[in-house]
PDB file of C-alpha atoms in Angstrom:
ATOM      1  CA  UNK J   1     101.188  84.974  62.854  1.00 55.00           C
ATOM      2  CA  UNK J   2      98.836  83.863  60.005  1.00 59.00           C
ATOM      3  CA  UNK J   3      97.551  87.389  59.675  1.00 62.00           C
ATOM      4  CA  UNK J   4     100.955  89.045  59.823  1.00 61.00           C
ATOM      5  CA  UNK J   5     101.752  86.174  56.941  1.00 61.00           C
ATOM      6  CA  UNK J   6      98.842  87.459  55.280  1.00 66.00           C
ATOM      7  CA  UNK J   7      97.098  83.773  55.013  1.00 69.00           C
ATOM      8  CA  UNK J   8      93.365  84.671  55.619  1.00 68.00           C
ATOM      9  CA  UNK J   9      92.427  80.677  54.938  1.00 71.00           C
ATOM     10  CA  UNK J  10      94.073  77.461  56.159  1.00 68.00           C
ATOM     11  CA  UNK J  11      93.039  73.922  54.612  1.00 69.00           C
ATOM     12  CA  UNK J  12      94.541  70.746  56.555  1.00 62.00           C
ATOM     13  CA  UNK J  13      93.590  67.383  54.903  1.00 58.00           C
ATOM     14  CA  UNK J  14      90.544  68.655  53.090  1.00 59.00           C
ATOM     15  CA  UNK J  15      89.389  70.567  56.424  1.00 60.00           C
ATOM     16  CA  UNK J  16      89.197  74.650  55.679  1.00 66.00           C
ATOM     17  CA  UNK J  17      88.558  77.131  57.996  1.00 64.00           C
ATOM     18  CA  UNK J  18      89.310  80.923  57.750  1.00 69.00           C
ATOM     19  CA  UNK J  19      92.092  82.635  60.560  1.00 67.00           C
ATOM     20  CA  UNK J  20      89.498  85.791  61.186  1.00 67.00           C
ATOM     21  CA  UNK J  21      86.596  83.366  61.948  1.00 60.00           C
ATOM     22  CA  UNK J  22      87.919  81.444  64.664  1.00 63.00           C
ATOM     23  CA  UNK J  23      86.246  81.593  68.048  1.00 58.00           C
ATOM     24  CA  UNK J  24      83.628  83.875  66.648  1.00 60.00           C
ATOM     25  CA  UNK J  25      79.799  82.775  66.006  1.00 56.00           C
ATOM     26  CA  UNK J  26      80.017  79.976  62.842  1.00 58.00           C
ATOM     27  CA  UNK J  27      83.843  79.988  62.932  1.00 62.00           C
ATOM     28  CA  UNK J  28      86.375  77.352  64.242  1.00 71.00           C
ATOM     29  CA  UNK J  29      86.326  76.931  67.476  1.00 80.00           C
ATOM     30  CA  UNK J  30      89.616  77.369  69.456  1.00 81.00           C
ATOM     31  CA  UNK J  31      89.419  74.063  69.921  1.00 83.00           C
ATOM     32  CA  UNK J  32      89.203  73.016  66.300  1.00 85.00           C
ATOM     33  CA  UNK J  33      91.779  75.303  65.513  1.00 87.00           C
ATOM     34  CA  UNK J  34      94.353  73.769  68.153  1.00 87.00           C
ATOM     35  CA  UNK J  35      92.991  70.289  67.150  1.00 86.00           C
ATOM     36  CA  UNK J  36      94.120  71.663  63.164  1.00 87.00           C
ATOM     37  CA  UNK J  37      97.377  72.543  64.411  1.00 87.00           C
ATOM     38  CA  UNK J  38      98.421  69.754  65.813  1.00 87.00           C
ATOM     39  CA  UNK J  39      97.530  67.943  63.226  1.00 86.00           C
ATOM     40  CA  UNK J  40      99.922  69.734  60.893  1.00 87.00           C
ATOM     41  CA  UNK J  41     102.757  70.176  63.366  1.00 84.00           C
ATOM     42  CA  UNK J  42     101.961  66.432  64.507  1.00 87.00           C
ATOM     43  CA  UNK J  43     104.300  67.274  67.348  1.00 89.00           C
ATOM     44  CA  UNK J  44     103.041  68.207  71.007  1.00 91.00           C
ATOM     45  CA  UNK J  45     101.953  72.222  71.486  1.00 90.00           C
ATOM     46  CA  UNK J  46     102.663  74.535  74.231  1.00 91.00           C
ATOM     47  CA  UNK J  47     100.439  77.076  74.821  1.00 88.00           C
ATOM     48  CA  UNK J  48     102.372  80.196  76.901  1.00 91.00           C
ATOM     49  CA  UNK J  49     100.140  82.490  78.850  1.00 89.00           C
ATOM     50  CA  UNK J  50     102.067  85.580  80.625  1.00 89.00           C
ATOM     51  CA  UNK J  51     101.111  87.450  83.240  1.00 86.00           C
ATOM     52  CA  UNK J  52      97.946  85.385  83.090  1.00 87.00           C
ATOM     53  CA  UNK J  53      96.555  86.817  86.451  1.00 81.00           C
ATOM     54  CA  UNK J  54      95.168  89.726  83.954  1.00 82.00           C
ATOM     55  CA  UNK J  55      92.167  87.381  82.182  1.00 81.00           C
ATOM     56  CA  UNK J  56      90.478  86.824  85.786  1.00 74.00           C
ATOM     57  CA  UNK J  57      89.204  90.743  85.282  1.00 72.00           C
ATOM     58  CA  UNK J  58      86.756  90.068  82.728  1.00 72.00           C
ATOM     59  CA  UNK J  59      84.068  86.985  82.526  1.00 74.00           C
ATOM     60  CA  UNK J  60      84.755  87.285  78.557  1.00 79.00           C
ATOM     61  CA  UNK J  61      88.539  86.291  79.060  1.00 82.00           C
ATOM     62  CA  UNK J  62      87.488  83.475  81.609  1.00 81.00           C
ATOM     63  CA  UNK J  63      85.212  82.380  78.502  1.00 83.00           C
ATOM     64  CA  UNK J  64      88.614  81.665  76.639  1.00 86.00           C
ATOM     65  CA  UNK J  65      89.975  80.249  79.473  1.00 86.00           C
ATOM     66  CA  UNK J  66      87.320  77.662  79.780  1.00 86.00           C
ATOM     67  CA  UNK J  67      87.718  77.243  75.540  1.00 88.00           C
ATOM     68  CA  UNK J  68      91.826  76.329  76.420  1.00 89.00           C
ATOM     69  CA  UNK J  69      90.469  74.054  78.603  1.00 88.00           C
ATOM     70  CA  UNK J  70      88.202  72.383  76.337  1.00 88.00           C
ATOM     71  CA  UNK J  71      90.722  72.262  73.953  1.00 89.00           C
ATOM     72  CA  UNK J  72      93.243  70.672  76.048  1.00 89.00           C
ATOM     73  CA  UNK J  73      90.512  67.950  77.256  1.00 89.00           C
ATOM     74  CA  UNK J  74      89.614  67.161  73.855  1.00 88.00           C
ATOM     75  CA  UNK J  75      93.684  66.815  72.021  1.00 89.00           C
ATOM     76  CA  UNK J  76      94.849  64.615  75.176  1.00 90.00           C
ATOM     77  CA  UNK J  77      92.737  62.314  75.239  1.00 88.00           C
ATOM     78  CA  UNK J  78      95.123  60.582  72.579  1.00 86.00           C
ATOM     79  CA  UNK J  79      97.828  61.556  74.393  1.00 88.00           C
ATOM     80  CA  UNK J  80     100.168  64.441  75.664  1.00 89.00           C
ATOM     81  CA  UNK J  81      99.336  66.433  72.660  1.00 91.00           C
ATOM     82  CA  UNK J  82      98.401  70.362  74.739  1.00 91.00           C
ATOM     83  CA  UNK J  83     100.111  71.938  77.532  1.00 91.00           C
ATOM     84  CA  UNK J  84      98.898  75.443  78.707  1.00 89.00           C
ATOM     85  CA  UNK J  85     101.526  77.131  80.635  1.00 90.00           C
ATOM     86  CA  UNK J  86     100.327  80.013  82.719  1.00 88.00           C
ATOM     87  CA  UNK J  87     102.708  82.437  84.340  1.00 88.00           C
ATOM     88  CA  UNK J  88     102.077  85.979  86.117  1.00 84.00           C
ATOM     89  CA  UNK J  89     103.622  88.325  88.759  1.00 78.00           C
ATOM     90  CA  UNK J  90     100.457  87.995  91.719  1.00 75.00           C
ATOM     91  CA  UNK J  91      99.532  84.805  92.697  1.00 75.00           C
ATOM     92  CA  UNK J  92      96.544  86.212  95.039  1.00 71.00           C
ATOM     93  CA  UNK J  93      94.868  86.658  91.100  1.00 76.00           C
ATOM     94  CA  UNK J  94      96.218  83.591  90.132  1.00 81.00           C
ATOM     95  CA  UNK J  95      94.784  81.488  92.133  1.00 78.00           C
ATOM     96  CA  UNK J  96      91.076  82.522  90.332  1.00 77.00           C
ATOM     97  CA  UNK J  97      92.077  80.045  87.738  1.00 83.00           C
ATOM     98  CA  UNK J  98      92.252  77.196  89.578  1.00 81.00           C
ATOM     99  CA  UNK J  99      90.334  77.553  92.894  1.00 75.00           C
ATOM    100  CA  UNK J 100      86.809  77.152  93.252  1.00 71.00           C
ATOM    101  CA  UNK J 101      84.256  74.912  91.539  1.00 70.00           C
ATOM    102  CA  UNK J 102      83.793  77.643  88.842  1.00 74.00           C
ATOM    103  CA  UNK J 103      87.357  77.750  88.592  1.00 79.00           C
ATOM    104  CA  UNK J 104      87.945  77.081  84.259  1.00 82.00           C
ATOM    105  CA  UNK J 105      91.158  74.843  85.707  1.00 84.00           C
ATOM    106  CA  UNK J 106      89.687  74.019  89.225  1.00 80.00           C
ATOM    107  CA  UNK J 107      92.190  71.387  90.415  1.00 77.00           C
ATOM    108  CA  UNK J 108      95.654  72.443  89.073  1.00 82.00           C
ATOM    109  CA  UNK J 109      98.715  73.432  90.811  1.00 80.00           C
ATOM    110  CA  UNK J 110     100.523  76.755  91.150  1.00 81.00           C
ATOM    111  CA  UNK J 111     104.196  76.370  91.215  1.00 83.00           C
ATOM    112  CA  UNK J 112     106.183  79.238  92.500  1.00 79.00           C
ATOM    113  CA  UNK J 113     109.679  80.103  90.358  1.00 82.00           C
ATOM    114  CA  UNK J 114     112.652  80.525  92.184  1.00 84.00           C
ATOM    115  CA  UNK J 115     113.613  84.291  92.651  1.00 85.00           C
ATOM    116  CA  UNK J 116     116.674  85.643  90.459  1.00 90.00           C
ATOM    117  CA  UNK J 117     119.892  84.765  92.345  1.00 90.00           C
ATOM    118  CA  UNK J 118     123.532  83.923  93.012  1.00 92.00           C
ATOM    119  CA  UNK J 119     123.818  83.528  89.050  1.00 94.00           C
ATOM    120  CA  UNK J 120     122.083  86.418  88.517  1.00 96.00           C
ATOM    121  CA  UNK J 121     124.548  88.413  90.775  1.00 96.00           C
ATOM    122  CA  UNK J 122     127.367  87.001  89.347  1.00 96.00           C
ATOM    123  CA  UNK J 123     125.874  87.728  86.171  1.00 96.00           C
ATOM    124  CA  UNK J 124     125.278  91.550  86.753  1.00 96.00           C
ATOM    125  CA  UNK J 125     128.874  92.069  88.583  1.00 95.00           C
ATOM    126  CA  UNK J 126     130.054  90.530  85.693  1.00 95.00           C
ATOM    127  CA  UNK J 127     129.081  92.748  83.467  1.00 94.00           C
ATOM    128  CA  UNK J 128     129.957  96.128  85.307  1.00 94.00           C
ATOM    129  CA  UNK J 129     133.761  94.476  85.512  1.00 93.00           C
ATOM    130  CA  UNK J 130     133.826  93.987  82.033  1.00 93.00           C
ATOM    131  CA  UNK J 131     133.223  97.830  81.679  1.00 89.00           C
ATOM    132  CA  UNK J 132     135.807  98.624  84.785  1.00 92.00           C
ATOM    133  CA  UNK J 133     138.030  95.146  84.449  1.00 92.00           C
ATOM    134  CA  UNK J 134     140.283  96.876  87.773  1.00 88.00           C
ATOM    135  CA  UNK J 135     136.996  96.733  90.004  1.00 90.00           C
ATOM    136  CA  UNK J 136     136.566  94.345  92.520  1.00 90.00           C
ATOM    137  CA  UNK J 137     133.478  93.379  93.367  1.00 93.00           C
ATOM    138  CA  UNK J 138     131.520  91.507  96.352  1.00 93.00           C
ATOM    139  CA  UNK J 139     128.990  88.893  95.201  1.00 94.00           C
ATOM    140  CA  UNK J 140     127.907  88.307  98.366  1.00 95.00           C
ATOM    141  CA  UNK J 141     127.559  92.266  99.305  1.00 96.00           C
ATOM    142  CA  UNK J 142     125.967  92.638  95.660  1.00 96.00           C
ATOM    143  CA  UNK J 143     123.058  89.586  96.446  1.00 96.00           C
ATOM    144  CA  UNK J 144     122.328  91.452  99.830  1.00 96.00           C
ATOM    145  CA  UNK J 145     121.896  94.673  97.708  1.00 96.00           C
ATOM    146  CA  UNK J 146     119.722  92.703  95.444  1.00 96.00           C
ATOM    147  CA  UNK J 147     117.544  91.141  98.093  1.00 93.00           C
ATOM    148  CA  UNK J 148     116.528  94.426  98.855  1.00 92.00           C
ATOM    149  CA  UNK J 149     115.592  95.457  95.740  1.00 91.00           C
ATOM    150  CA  UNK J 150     113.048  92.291  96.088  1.00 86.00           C
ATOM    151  CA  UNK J 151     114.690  90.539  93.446  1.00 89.00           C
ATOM    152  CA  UNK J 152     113.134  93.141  91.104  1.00 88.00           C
ATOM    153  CA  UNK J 153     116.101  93.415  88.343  1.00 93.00           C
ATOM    154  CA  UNK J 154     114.624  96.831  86.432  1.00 94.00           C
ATOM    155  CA  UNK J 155     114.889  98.779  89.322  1.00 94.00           C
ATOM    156  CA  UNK J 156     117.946  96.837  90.116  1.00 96.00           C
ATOM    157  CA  UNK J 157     119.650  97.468  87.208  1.00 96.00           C
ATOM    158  CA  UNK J 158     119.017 101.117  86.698  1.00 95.00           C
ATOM    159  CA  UNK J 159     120.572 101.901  90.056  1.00 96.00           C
ATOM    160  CA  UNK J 160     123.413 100.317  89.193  1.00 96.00           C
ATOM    161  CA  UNK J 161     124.128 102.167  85.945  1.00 94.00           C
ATOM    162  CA  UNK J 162     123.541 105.498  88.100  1.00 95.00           C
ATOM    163  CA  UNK J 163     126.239 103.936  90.714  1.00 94.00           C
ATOM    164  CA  UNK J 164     128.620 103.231  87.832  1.00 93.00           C
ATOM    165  CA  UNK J 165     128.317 106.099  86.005  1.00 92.00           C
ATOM    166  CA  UNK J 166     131.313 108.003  85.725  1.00 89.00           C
ATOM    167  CA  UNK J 167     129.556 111.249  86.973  1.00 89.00           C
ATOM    168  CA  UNK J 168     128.614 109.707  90.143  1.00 87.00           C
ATOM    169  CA  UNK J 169     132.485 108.909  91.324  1.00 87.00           C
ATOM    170  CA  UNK J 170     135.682 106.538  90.958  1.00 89.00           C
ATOM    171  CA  UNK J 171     134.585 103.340  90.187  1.00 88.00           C
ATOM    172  CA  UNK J 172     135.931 102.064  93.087  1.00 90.00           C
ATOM    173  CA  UNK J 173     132.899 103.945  95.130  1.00 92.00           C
ATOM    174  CA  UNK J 174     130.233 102.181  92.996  1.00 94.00           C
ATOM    175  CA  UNK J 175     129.257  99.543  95.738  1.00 95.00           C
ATOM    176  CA  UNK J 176     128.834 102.146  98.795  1.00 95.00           C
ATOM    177  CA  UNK J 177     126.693 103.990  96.159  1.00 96.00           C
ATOM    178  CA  UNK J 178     124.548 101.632  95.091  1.00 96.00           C
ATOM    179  CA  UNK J 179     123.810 100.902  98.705  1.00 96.00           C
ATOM    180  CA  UNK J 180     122.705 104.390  99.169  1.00 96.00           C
ATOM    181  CA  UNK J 181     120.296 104.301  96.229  1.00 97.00           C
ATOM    182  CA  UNK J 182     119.092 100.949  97.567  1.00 96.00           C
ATOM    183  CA  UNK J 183     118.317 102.605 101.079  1.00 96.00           C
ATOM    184  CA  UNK J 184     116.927 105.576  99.092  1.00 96.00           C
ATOM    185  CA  UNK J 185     114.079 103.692  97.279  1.00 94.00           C
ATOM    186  CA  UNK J 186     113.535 101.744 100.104  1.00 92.00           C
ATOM    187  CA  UNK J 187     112.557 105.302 102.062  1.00 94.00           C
ATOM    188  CA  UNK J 188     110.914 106.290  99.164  1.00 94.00           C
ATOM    189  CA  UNK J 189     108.602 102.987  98.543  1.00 92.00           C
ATOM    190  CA  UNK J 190     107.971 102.646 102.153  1.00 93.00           C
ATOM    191  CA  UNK J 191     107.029 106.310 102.432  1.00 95.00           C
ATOM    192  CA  UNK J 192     104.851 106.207  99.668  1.00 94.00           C
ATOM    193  CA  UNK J 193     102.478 103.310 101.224  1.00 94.00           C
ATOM    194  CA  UNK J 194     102.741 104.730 104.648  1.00 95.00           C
ATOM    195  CA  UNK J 195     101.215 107.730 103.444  1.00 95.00           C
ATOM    196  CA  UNK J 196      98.952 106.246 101.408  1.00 94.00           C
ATOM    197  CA  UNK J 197      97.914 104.031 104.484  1.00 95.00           C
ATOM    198  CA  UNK J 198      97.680 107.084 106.720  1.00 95.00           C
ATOM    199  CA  UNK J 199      95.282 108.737 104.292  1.00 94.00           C
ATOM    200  CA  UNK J 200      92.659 105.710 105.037  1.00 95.00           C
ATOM    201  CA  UNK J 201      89.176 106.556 106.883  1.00 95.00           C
ATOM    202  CA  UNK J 202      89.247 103.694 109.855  1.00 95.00           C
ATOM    203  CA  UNK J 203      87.026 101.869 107.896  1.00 96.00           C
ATOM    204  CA  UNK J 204      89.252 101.389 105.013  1.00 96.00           C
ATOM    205  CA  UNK J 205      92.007 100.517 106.673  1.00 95.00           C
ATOM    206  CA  UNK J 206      89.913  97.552 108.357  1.00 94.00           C
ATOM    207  CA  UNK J 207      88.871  96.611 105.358  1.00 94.00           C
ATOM    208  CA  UNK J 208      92.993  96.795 103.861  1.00 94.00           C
ATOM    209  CA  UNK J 209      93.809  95.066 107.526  1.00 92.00           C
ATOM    210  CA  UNK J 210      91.208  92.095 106.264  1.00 91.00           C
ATOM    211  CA  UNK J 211      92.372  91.386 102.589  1.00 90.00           C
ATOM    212  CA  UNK J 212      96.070  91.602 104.023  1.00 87.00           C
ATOM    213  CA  UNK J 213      95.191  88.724 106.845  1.00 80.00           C
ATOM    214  CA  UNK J 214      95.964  85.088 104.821  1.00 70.00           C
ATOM    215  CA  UNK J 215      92.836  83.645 105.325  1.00 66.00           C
ATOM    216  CA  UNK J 216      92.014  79.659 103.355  1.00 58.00           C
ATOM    217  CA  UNK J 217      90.005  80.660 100.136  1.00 58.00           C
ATOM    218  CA  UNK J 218      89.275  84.143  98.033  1.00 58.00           C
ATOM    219  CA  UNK J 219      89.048  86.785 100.874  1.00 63.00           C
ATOM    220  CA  UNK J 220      86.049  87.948 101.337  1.00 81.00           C
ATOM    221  CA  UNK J 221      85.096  91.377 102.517  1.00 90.00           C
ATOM    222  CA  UNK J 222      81.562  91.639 103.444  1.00 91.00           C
ATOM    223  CA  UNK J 223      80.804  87.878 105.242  1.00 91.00           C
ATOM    224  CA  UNK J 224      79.098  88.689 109.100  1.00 92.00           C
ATOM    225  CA  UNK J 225      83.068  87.692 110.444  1.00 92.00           C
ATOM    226  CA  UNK J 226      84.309  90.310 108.388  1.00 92.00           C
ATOM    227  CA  UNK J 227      81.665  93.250 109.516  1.00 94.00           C
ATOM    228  CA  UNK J 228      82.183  91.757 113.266  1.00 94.00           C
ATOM    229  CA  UNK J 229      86.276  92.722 112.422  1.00 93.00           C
ATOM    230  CA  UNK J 230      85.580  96.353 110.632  1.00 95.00           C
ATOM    231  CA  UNK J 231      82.752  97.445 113.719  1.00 95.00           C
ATOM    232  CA  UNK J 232      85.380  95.981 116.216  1.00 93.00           C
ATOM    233  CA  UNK J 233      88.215  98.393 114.460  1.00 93.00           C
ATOM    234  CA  UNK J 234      85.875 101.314 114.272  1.00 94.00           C
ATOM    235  CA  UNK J 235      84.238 101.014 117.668  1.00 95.00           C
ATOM    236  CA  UNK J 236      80.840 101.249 115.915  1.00 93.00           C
ATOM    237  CA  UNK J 237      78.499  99.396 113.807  1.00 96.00           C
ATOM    238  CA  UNK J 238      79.389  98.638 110.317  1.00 94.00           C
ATOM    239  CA  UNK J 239      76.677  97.428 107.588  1.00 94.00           C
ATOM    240  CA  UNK J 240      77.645  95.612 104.405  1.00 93.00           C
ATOM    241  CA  UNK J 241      76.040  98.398 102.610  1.00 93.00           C
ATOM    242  CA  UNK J 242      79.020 101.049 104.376  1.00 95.00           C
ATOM    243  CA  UNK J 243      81.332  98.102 103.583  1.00 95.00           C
ATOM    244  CA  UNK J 244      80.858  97.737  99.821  1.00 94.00           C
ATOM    245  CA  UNK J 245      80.886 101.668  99.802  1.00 95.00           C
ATOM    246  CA  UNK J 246      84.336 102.002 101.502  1.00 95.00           C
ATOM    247  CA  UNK J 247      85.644  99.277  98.726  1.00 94.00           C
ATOM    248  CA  UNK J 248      84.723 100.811  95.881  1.00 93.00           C
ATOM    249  CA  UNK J 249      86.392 103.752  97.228  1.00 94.00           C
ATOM    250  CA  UNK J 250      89.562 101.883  97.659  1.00 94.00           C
ATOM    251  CA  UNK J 251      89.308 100.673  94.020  1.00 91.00           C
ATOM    252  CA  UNK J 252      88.767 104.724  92.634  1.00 89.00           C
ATOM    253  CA  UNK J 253      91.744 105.685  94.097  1.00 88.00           C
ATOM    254  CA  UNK J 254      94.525 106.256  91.601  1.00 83.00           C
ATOM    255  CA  UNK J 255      96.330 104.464  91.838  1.00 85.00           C
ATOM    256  CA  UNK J 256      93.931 102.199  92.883  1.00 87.00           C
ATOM    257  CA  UNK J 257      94.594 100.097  96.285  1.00 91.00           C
ATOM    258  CA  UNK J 258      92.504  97.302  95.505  1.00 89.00           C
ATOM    259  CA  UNK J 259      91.249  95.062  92.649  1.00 84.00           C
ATOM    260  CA  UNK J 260      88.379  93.132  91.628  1.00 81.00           C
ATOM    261  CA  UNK J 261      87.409  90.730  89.326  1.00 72.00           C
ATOM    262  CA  UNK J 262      83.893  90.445  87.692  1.00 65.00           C
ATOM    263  CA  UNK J 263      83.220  87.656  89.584  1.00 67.00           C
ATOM    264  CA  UNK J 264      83.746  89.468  93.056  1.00 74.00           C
ATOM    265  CA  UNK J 265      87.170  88.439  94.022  1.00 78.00           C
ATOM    266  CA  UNK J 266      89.475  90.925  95.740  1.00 85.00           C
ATOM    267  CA  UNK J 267      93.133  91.137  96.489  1.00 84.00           C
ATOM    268  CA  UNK J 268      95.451  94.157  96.849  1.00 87.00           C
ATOM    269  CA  UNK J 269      96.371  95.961  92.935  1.00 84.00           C
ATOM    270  CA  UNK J 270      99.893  96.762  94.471  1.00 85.00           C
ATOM    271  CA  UNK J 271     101.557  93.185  95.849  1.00 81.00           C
ATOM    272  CA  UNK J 272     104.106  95.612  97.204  1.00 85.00           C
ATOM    273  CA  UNK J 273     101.890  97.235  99.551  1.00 89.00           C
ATOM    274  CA  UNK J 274     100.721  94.027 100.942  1.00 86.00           C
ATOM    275  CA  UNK J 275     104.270  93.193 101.622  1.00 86.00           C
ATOM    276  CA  UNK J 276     104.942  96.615 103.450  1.00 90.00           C
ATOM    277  CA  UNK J 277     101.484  96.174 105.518  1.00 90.00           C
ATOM    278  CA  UNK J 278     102.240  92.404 106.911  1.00 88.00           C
ATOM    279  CA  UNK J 279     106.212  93.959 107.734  1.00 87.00           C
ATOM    280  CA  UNK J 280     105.000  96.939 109.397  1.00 89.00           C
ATOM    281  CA  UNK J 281     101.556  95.492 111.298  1.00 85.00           C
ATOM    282  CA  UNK J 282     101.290  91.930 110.915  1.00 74.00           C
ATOM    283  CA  UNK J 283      98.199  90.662 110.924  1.00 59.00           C
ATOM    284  CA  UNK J 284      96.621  94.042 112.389  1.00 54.00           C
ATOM    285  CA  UNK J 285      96.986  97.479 111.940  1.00 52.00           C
TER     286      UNK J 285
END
């Protein structure tokens, strides 16, 4: 915002540091400049992270992770002064920020949020009757619509402006419609995964079968158990060597199937494939 602004320099009671400098060799530190902040705002600071799972990719965003965390040690120690607020769509990727010893908030708590709902519903029918004020429309029929669309509202809403549209039929057709296009991506999605499953050596999909099992921990793919598993599924002798090789295959795919972090982790790129592997095998393919 200070660059937008065009300030380059900020002084705070005789303390000056310049906005390009900061968190770069001989600048401010990011905790300095939080520390700086507060000080002017004196008021508490929230510090909003989205989609947060993305910084685990790269040790240099863990490095700023560790620097919020330093910075949030050093402003409460007077008091409630930082809270970092973290959200993101996979909580498999998550969980690298607060699991493990090496973990920059080992210790903390993942909350899940309450899927979109009734409200949400009632919001959406709401609006299509304010376009057609003669429809009628089910809530409860609409939420069961919804649930299939995995609470996902973009994909949500775009089938039902395609339902509603006045090329597509009477308005009075729009619910029977929208339960087609519901069933159609469904087919679609499902389709899409199968064959992507399908076009797995054996070995891959043992390896798939092992990331998809909830084990405790960060899975991992290449421990003596995990070989046992992939030469059991392929009736012959796997090495960590095939292992790794079979992986990295999975991760070159495009798009790719699996992801990994520079410190090793792995979980599935697509959460929606996970989903459609533990419906349609369980814990084995």
């Amino acid at each position: 915002m200070a660059n937008a602004s065009g300030i380059s320099k900020v002084k705070i009671q005789n303390v000056e540091f310049t906005i390009d400098r900061i968190g770069k060799t001989a600048g401010a530190t990011l905790s300095d400049a939080l520390q700086e902040l507060h000080s002017l705002a004196r008021k508490p600071i929230v510090f909003i992270i989205d989609e947060a799972q993305h910084v685990v990719t790269a040790d240099k965003n863990m490095t700023v992770m560790a620097a919020l965390k330093a910075a949030r040690d050093a402003l409460n120690s007077t008091g409630d002064n930082l809270y970092l607020v973290m959200s993101g769509s996979d909580r498999d990727k998550l969980l690298r920020l607060v699991h493990g010893t090496g973990a920059p908030f080992f210790g903390a708590t993942i909350h899940t949020l309450p899927d979109l709902g009734k409200d949400y519903v009632a919001y959406a029918a709401g609006a299509v009757v304010r376009v057609h004020p003669a429809l009628e429309i089910d809530n409860a029929r609409l939420a069961a619509i919804f649930d299939r669309y995995e609470h996902r509202p973009e994909f949500f809403e775009q089938d039902i402006g395609a339902a509603i549209s006045p090329l597509a039929g009477s308005p009075e057709g729009f619910i029977e419609r929208l339960e087609r296009l519901a069933t159609e991506r469904e087919l679609v999605r499902d389709a899409v995964y199968a064959a992507t499953f399908d076009d797995l050596s054996s070995l891959q999909k043992a390896i798939v079968a092992e990331l998809a099992v909830p084990r405790a921990g960060a899975p991992r793919l290449f421990t003596k158990e995990a070989l046992a598993r992939y030469s059991q599924a392929t009736k012959k002798k796997i090495q960590a060597g095939q292992a790794r090789s079979a992986v990295e295959q999975l991760r070159d795919r495009d798009p790719p199937l699996i992801w990994k972090s520079d410190r090793g982790d792995y979980a599935f790129e697509d959460t929606g494939f996970s989903r459609w592997f533990q419906t349609t095998f369980g814990n084995s393919p």
